[in-house]
């Protein structure tokens, strides 16, 4: 598999996807047309146009999955697939309604089609939706997602703010609670970071903020950009991930 999983699609002071321009260019090398899945936002046309404007600077045409009566037909012929951010629950429900969960996963796994996700699209690469930050504005049939990696990801991971008057749970507390009920690691991807998977190799990239790995029965571990996270893939059989 060839995956690029971004924590976020925009960085302060930068235009859409510009902070990851170099890695996106490398990831989509040789691709002339991209299938974009815009279901995480309500304005499918506007969202697709935004992606198309960026991809045009790379010489890549964009087609929105929503423009076809049967989106699975577009998936079947896609050179690459990009699922954008927004609300993860709305996104997954739409993928299920159009029969795209298995269709997209099959192209990525069996045919080696490059997959790119940002935020909610990165959540879709996990075994389940259970570590999203989003509000459940709609109810999917299940929480099972594409299962392209054997661990969970928490995009937009935020560290606790010392001295904050906020009395709700921190992100760390929520992920620790997840691990009380689930035997699967969670990688907290901070803003400006991403994961690149090529077959059995997995590397953390992006800004210096890096990522934080939560595993059952252990304290979280910090990882800086450039870290080799391939052991997370090799340990796939050890964890309770999305069933076949």
PDB file of C-alpha atoms in Angstrom, residues 1-235:
ATOM      1  CA  UNK A   1       0.000   0.000   0.000  1.00  0.00           C
ATOM      2  CA  UNK A   2       0.986   3.591  -0.601  1.00  0.00           C
ATOM      3  CA  UNK A   3      -0.554   5.968   1.951  1.00  0.00           C
ATOM      4  CA  UNK A   4      -0.166   9.645   2.876  1.00  0.00           C
ATOM      5  CA  UNK A   5      -2.148  10.509   6.009  1.00  0.00           C
ATOM      6  CA  UNK A   6      -2.185  14.194   6.988  1.00  0.00           C
ATOM      7  CA  UNK A   7      -3.264  15.465  10.380  1.00  0.00           C
ATOM      8  CA  UNK A   8      -4.613  18.661   8.812  1.00  0.00           C
ATOM      9  CA  UNK A   9      -5.096  20.271   5.404  1.00  0.00           C
ATOM     10  CA  UNK A  10      -4.292  23.886   6.262  1.00  0.00           C
ATOM     11  CA  UNK A  11      -1.580  25.563   8.331  1.00  0.00           C
ATOM     12  CA  UNK A  12      -1.556  29.131   9.724  1.00  0.00           C
ATOM     13  CA  UNK A  13      -0.369  31.605   7.116  1.00  0.00           C
ATOM     14  CA  UNK A  14      -0.379  28.986   4.345  1.00  0.00           C
ATOM     15  CA  UNK A  15      -2.917  28.218   1.655  1.00  0.00           C
ATOM     16  CA  UNK A  16      -4.817  24.933   1.434  1.00  0.00           C
ATOM     17  CA  UNK A  17      -2.430  21.917   1.517  1.00  0.00           C
ATOM     18  CA  UNK A  18       0.568  24.157   0.854  1.00  0.00           C
ATOM     19  CA  UNK A  19       2.390  23.080   4.039  1.00  0.00           C
ATOM     20  CA  UNK A  20       2.557  19.537   2.624  1.00  0.00           C
ATOM     21  CA  UNK A  21       3.168  20.434  -1.032  1.00  0.00           C
ATOM     22  CA  UNK A  22       6.497  18.628  -1.307  1.00  0.00           C
ATOM     23  CA  UNK A  23       5.347  15.351   0.210  1.00  0.00           C
ATOM     24  CA  UNK A  24       2.087  15.409  -1.792  1.00  0.00           C
ATOM     25  CA  UNK A  25       4.066  15.927  -4.984  1.00  0.00           C
ATOM     26  CA  UNK A  26       6.226  12.907  -4.168  1.00  0.00           C
ATOM     27  CA  UNK A  27       3.252  10.801  -3.143  1.00  0.00           C
ATOM     28  CA  UNK A  28       1.332  11.509  -6.356  1.00  0.00           C
ATOM     29  CA  UNK A  29       4.301  11.214  -8.691  1.00  0.00           C
ATOM     30  CA  UNK A  30       3.068   9.897 -12.044  1.00  0.00           C
ATOM     31  CA  UNK A  31      -0.615  10.544 -11.271  1.00  0.00           C
ATOM     32  CA  UNK A  32      -2.431  12.677 -13.850  1.00  0.00           C
ATOM     33  CA  UNK A  33      -5.989  12.405 -12.466  1.00  0.00           C
ATOM     34  CA  UNK A  34      -7.123  12.198  -8.850  1.00  0.00           C
ATOM     35  CA  UNK A  35     -10.456  11.013  -7.487  1.00  0.00           C
ATOM     36  CA  UNK A  36     -11.520  13.288  -4.628  1.00  0.00           C
ATOM     37  CA  UNK A  37     -14.131  12.170  -2.089  1.00  0.00           C
ATOM     38  CA  UNK A  38     -15.809  15.333  -0.679  1.00  0.00           C
ATOM     39  CA  UNK A  39     -18.488  13.789   1.548  1.00  0.00           C
ATOM     40  CA  UNK A  40     -17.103  15.132   4.846  1.00  0.00           C
ATOM     41  CA  UNK A  41     -18.470  18.594   3.960  1.00  0.00           C
ATOM     42  CA  UNK A  42     -21.945  19.540   2.732  1.00  0.00           C
ATOM     43  CA  UNK A  43     -20.753  21.617  -0.246  1.00  0.00           C
ATOM     44  CA  UNK A  44     -19.368  18.876  -2.483  1.00  0.00           C
ATOM     45  CA  UNK A  45     -18.860  21.086  -5.536  1.00  0.00           C
ATOM     46  CA  UNK A  46     -17.119  23.854  -3.608  1.00  0.00           C
ATOM     47  CA  UNK A  47     -14.887  21.413  -1.758  1.00  0.00           C
ATOM     48  CA  UNK A  48     -13.882  19.637  -4.956  1.00  0.00           C
ATOM     49  CA  UNK A  49     -13.080  22.967  -6.624  1.00  0.00           C
ATOM     50  CA  UNK A  50     -10.804  23.869  -3.706  1.00  0.00           C
ATOM     51  CA  UNK A  51      -8.871  20.625  -4.068  1.00  0.00           C
ATOM     52  CA  UNK A  52      -8.766  21.009  -7.845  1.00  0.00           C
ATOM     53  CA  UNK A  53      -7.204  24.477  -7.513  1.00  0.00           C
ATOM     54  CA  UNK A  54      -4.328  23.045  -5.492  1.00  0.00           C
ATOM     55  CA  UNK A  55      -3.849  19.947  -7.613  1.00  0.00           C
ATOM     56  CA  UNK A  56      -3.827  22.036 -10.765  1.00  0.00           C
ATOM     57  CA  UNK A  57      -0.542  23.560  -9.577  1.00  0.00           C
ATOM     58  CA  UNK A  58       0.873  20.007  -9.610  1.00  0.00           C
ATOM     59  CA  UNK A  59      -0.489  19.258 -13.071  1.00  0.00           C
ATOM     60  CA  UNK A  60      -3.135  16.854 -11.726  1.00  0.00           C
ATOM     61  CA  UNK A  61      -6.787  16.850 -12.786  1.00  0.00           C
ATOM     62  CA  UNK A  62      -9.443  16.251 -10.119  1.00  0.00           C
ATOM     63  CA  UNK A  63     -12.796  14.525 -10.367  1.00  0.00           C
ATOM     64  CA  UNK A  64     -15.287  14.522  -7.514  1.00  0.00           C
ATOM     65  CA  UNK A  65     -16.751  11.183  -6.475  1.00  0.00           C
ATOM     66  CA  UNK A  66     -20.130  12.900  -6.086  1.00  0.00           C
ATOM     67  CA  UNK A  67     -20.347  13.672  -9.819  1.00  0.00           C
ATOM     68  CA  UNK A  68     -21.124  10.053 -10.756  1.00  0.00           C
ATOM     69  CA  UNK A  69     -24.407   8.203 -10.348  1.00  0.00           C
ATOM     70  CA  UNK A  70     -22.342   5.213  -9.194  1.00  0.00           C
ATOM     71  CA  UNK A  71     -19.207   6.508  -7.422  1.00  0.00           C
ATOM     72  CA  UNK A  72     -17.864   2.946  -7.221  1.00  0.00           C
ATOM     73  CA  UNK A  73     -17.291   3.079 -10.982  1.00  0.00           C
ATOM     74  CA  UNK A  74     -14.979   6.059 -10.505  1.00  0.00           C
ATOM     75  CA  UNK A  75     -13.139   4.243  -7.723  1.00  0.00           C
ATOM     76  CA  UNK A  76     -12.634   1.242 -10.008  1.00  0.00           C
ATOM     77  CA  UNK A  77     -10.748   3.360 -12.550  1.00  0.00           C
ATOM     78  CA  UNK A  78      -9.052   5.866 -10.221  1.00  0.00           C
ATOM     79  CA  UNK A  79      -5.302   6.480 -10.455  1.00  0.00           C
ATOM     80  CA  UNK A  80      -5.291   7.816  -6.876  1.00  0.00           C
ATOM     81  CA  UNK A  81      -7.870   8.559  -4.162  1.00  0.00           C
ATOM     82  CA  UNK A  82      -7.971  11.534  -1.791  1.00  0.00           C
ATOM     83  CA  UNK A  83     -10.539  11.695   1.025  1.00  0.00           C
ATOM     84  CA  UNK A  84     -10.710  15.154   2.556  1.00  0.00           C
ATOM     85  CA  UNK A  85     -11.429  16.405   6.061  1.00  0.00           C
ATOM     86  CA  UNK A  86     -14.623  17.597   7.660  1.00  0.00           C
ATOM     87  CA  UNK A  87     -17.045  15.639   9.811  1.00  0.00           C
ATOM     88  CA  UNK A  88     -15.961  12.008  10.117  1.00  0.00           C
ATOM     89  CA  UNK A  89     -19.427  10.677  10.947  1.00  0.00           C
ATOM     90  CA  UNK A  90     -21.022  12.314   7.909  1.00  0.00           C
ATOM     91  CA  UNK A  91     -18.125  11.085   5.770  1.00  0.00           C
ATOM     92  CA  UNK A  92     -18.348   7.466   6.898  1.00  0.00           C
ATOM     93  CA  UNK A  93     -22.122   7.373   6.538  1.00  0.00           C
ATOM     94  CA  UNK A  94     -21.796   8.600   2.942  1.00  0.00           C
ATOM     95  CA  UNK A  95     -19.049   6.089   2.155  1.00  0.00           C
ATOM     96  CA  UNK A  96     -21.288   3.318   3.468  1.00  0.00           C
ATOM     97  CA  UNK A  97     -24.335   4.556   1.543  1.00  0.00           C
ATOM     98  CA  UNK A  98     -22.408   4.554  -1.736  1.00  0.00           C
ATOM     99  CA  UNK A  99     -20.671   1.233  -1.100  1.00  0.00           C
ATOM    100  CA  UNK A 100     -17.254   2.864  -1.053  1.00  0.00           C
ATOM    101  CA  UNK A 101     -15.700   1.463   2.134  1.00  0.00           C
ATOM    102  CA  UNK A 102     -14.819  -1.906   0.633  1.00  0.00           C
ATOM    103  CA  UNK A 103     -14.411  -0.489  -2.887  1.00  0.00           C
ATOM    104  CA  UNK A 104     -11.744   2.033  -1.868  1.00  0.00           C
ATOM    105  CA  UNK A 105      -9.967  -0.372   0.498  1.00  0.00           C
ATOM    106  CA  UNK A 106      -9.803  -3.001  -2.252  1.00  0.00           C
ATOM    107  CA  UNK A 107      -8.155  -0.608  -4.750  1.00  0.00           C
ATOM    108  CA  UNK A 108      -5.598   0.518  -2.175  1.00  0.00           C
ATOM    109  CA  UNK A 109      -4.757  -2.967  -0.936  1.00  0.00           C
ATOM    110  CA  UNK A 110      -4.995  -5.065  -4.072  1.00  0.00           C
ATOM    111  CA  UNK A 111      -4.010  -2.605  -6.792  1.00  0.00           C
ATOM    112  CA  UNK A 112      -1.572  -0.344  -4.951  1.00  0.00           C
ATOM    113  CA  UNK A 113      -3.512   2.814  -5.830  1.00  0.00           C
ATOM    114  CA  UNK A 114      -2.072   5.752  -3.832  1.00  0.00           C
ATOM    115  CA  UNK A 115      -4.348   6.916  -1.007  1.00  0.00           C
ATOM    116  CA  UNK A 116      -4.247  10.350   0.567  1.00  0.00           C
ATOM    117  CA  UNK A 117      -6.299  11.465   3.547  1.00  0.00           C
ATOM    118  CA  UNK A 118      -6.463  14.599   5.655  1.00  0.00           C
ATOM    119  CA  UNK A 119      -8.101  14.837   9.085  1.00  0.00           C
ATOM    120  CA  UNK A 120     -11.375  12.899   8.638  1.00  0.00           C
ATOM    121  CA  UNK A 121      -9.839  11.204   5.604  1.00  0.00           C
ATOM    122  CA  UNK A 122      -6.976  10.079   7.842  1.00  0.00           C
ATOM    123  CA  UNK A 123      -9.508   8.707  10.333  1.00  0.00           C
ATOM    124  CA  UNK A 124     -10.937   6.629   7.492  1.00  0.00           C
ATOM    125  CA  UNK A 125      -7.603   4.812   7.069  1.00  0.00           C
ATOM    126  CA  UNK A 126      -7.852   3.374  10.595  1.00  0.00           C
ATOM    127  CA  UNK A 127      -9.664   0.185  11.631  1.00  0.00           C
ATOM    128  CA  UNK A 128     -12.535   2.205  13.139  1.00  0.00           C
ATOM    129  CA  UNK A 129     -13.874   5.721  13.650  1.00  0.00           C
ATOM    130  CA  UNK A 130     -13.565   5.530  17.429  1.00  0.00           C
ATOM    131  CA  UNK A 131     -10.708   8.032  17.889  1.00  0.00           C
ATOM    132  CA  UNK A 132     -12.157  10.922  15.887  1.00  0.00           C
ATOM    133  CA  UNK A 133     -12.593  14.336  17.520  1.00  0.00           C
ATOM    134  CA  UNK A 134     -15.852  15.035  15.695  1.00  0.00           C
ATOM    135  CA  UNK A 135     -19.433  15.411  16.867  1.00  0.00           C
ATOM    136  CA  UNK A 136     -21.742  12.578  15.699  1.00  0.00           C
ATOM    137  CA  UNK A 137     -24.063  14.773  13.646  1.00  0.00           C
ATOM    138  CA  UNK A 138     -25.302  11.664  11.811  1.00  0.00           C
ATOM    139  CA  UNK A 139     -25.239   7.943  12.638  1.00  0.00           C
ATOM    140  CA  UNK A 140     -23.253   5.567  10.410  1.00  0.00           C
ATOM    141  CA  UNK A 141     -24.271   1.923  10.101  1.00  0.00           C
ATOM    142  CA  UNK A 142     -21.106   0.964  12.002  1.00  0.00           C
ATOM    143  CA  UNK A 143     -17.799   2.536  13.062  1.00  0.00           C
ATOM    144  CA  UNK A 144     -15.723   0.232  10.807  1.00  0.00           C
ATOM    145  CA  UNK A 145     -13.568   2.199   8.369  1.00  0.00           C
ATOM    146  CA  UNK A 146     -11.042   1.252   5.668  1.00  0.00           C
ATOM    147  CA  UNK A 147      -8.526  -0.556   7.888  1.00  0.00           C
ATOM    148  CA  UNK A 148      -5.489   0.504   5.854  1.00  0.00           C
ATOM    149  CA  UNK A 149      -3.346   0.663   8.992  1.00  0.00           C
ATOM    150  CA  UNK A 150      -3.670  -1.648  12.031  1.00  0.00           C
ATOM    151  CA  UNK A 151      -3.807   1.130  14.627  1.00  0.00           C
ATOM    152  CA  UNK A 152      -5.888   4.188  15.421  1.00  0.00           C
ATOM    153  CA  UNK A 153      -4.965   7.801  14.670  1.00  0.00           C
ATOM    154  CA  UNK A 154      -6.091  10.941  16.444  1.00  0.00           C
ATOM    155  CA  UNK A 155      -5.603  13.851  13.994  1.00  0.00           C
ATOM    156  CA  UNK A 156      -5.202  17.394  15.354  1.00  0.00           C
ATOM    157  CA  UNK A 157      -3.790  15.993  18.608  1.00  0.00           C
ATOM    158  CA  UNK A 158      -3.599  18.724  21.255  1.00  0.00           C
ATOM    159  CA  UNK A 159      -1.386  18.677  24.338  1.00  0.00           C
ATOM    160  CA  UNK A 160      -2.824  19.745  27.708  1.00  0.00           C
ATOM    161  CA  UNK A 161      -2.420  23.486  28.309  1.00  0.00           C
ATOM    162  CA  UNK A 162      -0.796  24.205  31.698  1.00  0.00           C
ATOM    163  CA  UNK A 163      -2.928  26.475  33.840  1.00  0.00           C
ATOM    164  CA  UNK A 164      -5.977  26.194  31.580  1.00  0.00           C
ATOM    165  CA  UNK A 165      -9.348  26.890  33.209  1.00  0.00           C
ATOM    166  CA  UNK A 166     -11.018  24.326  30.944  1.00  0.00           C
ATOM    167  CA  UNK A 167     -12.568  21.630  33.142  1.00  0.00           C
ATOM    168  CA  UNK A 168     -13.337  19.072  30.439  1.00  0.00           C
ATOM    169  CA  UNK A 169     -11.215  16.082  29.529  1.00  0.00           C
ATOM    170  CA  UNK A 170      -7.934  16.654  27.749  1.00  0.00           C
ATOM    171  CA  UNK A 171      -7.203  14.747  24.558  1.00  0.00           C
ATOM    172  CA  UNK A 172      -4.748  12.596  26.479  1.00  0.00           C
ATOM    173  CA  UNK A 173      -7.409  11.643  29.024  1.00  0.00           C
ATOM    174  CA  UNK A 174      -9.833  10.673  26.266  1.00  0.00           C
ATOM    175  CA  UNK A 175      -7.274   8.478  24.529  1.00  0.00           C
ATOM    176  CA  UNK A 176      -6.352   6.800  27.809  1.00  0.00           C
ATOM    177  CA  UNK A 177     -10.051   6.035  28.269  1.00  0.00           C
ATOM    178  CA  UNK A 178     -10.130   4.555  24.766  1.00  0.00           C
ATOM    179  CA  UNK A 179      -7.273   2.237  25.723  1.00  0.00           C
ATOM    180  CA  UNK A 180      -9.180   1.096  28.811  1.00  0.00           C
ATOM    181  CA  UNK A 181     -11.714  -0.460  26.440  1.00  0.00           C
ATOM    182  CA  UNK A 182      -9.658  -1.239  23.299  1.00  0.00           C
ATOM    183  CA  UNK A 183      -6.427  -3.199  22.795  1.00  0.00           C
ATOM    184  CA  UNK A 184      -5.025  -1.174  19.889  1.00  0.00           C
ATOM    185  CA  UNK A 185      -2.423   1.654  19.766  1.00  0.00           C
ATOM    186  CA  UNK A 186      -3.394   5.260  19.020  1.00  0.00           C
ATOM    187  CA  UNK A 187      -1.059   7.743  17.356  1.00  0.00           C
ATOM    188  CA  UNK A 188      -1.798  11.363  18.217  1.00  0.00           C
ATOM    189  CA  UNK A 189      -0.787  13.379  15.132  1.00  0.00           C
ATOM    190  CA  UNK A 190      -0.122  17.012  15.984  1.00  0.00           C
ATOM    191  CA  UNK A 191      -0.848  19.800  13.508  1.00  0.00           C
ATOM    192  CA  UNK A 192       1.463  19.896  10.516  1.00  0.00           C
ATOM    193  CA  UNK A 193       2.443  16.236  10.716  1.00  0.00           C
ATOM    194  CA  UNK A 194       1.712  13.219   8.547  1.00  0.00           C
ATOM    195  CA  UNK A 195       2.343   9.524   8.058  1.00  0.00           C
ATOM    196  CA  UNK A 196       3.714   7.903   4.915  1.00  0.00           C
ATOM    197  CA  UNK A 197       3.236   4.196   4.349  1.00  0.00           C
ATOM    198  CA  UNK A 198       4.963   2.286   1.561  1.00  0.00           C
ATOM    199  CA  UNK A 199       4.254  -1.435   1.821  1.00  0.00           C
ATOM    200  CA  UNK A 200       5.599  -2.427   5.270  1.00  0.00           C
ATOM    201  CA  UNK A 201       7.455   0.843   5.929  1.00  0.00           C
ATOM    202  CA  UNK A 202       5.845   3.643   7.934  1.00  0.00           C
ATOM    203  CA  UNK A 203       7.486   7.022   8.554  1.00  0.00           C
ATOM    204  CA  UNK A 204       6.403  10.098  10.500  1.00  0.00           C
ATOM    205  CA  UNK A 205       6.921  13.396   8.694  1.00  0.00           C
ATOM    206  CA  UNK A 206       6.091  17.068   8.976  1.00  0.00           C
ATOM    207  CA  UNK A 207       6.766  19.779  11.516  1.00  0.00           C
ATOM    208  CA  UNK A 208       8.940  19.479  14.616  1.00  0.00           C
ATOM    209  CA  UNK A 209       5.895  19.007  16.858  1.00  0.00           C
ATOM    210  CA  UNK A 210       5.833  15.316  15.913  1.00  0.00           C
ATOM    211  CA  UNK A 211       3.402  12.777  17.319  1.00  0.00           C
ATOM    212  CA  UNK A 212       2.555  10.943  20.522  1.00  0.00           C
ATOM    213  CA  UNK A 213       1.987   7.185  20.612  1.00  0.00           C
ATOM    214  CA  UNK A 214      -0.445   5.712  23.138  1.00  0.00           C
ATOM    215  CA  UNK A 215      -0.287   1.956  23.697  1.00  0.00           C
ATOM    216  CA  UNK A 216      -2.182  -0.308  26.111  1.00  0.00           C
ATOM    217  CA  UNK A 217      -0.527  -0.632  29.513  1.00  0.00           C
ATOM    218  CA  UNK A 218       2.266   1.871  28.870  1.00  0.00           C
ATOM    219  CA  UNK A 219       3.004   5.574  29.124  1.00  0.00           C
ATOM    220  CA  UNK A 220       2.754   7.641  25.917  1.00  0.00           C
ATOM    221  CA  UNK A 221       5.925   7.909  23.830  1.00  0.00           C
ATOM    222  CA  UNK A 222       7.000  10.973  21.843  1.00  0.00           C
ATOM    223  CA  UNK A 223       8.143  10.599  18.226  1.00  0.00           C
ATOM    224  CA  UNK A 224       9.841  13.275  16.138  1.00  0.00           C
ATOM    225  CA  UNK A 225       9.539  13.703  12.349  1.00  0.00           C
ATOM    226  CA  UNK A 226      11.654  11.126  10.594  1.00  0.00           C
ATOM    227  CA  UNK A 227      10.787   8.436  13.125  1.00  0.00           C
ATOM    228  CA  UNK A 228      10.421   4.913  11.771  1.00  0.00           C
ATOM    229  CA  UNK A 229       7.034   3.660  12.966  1.00  0.00           C
ATOM    230  CA  UNK A 230       7.102   0.471  10.893  1.00  0.00           C
ATOM    231  CA  UNK A 231       6.864  -1.733  14.024  1.00  0.00           C
ATOM    232  CA  UNK A 232       3.243  -0.574  14.300  1.00  0.00           C
ATOM    233  CA  UNK A 233       2.589  -2.394  11.028  1.00  0.00           C
ATOM    234  CA  UNK A 234       4.575  -5.496  11.901  1.00  0.00           C
ATOM    235  CA  UNK A 235       2.558  -5.904  15.103  1.00  0.00           C
TER     236      UNK A 235
END
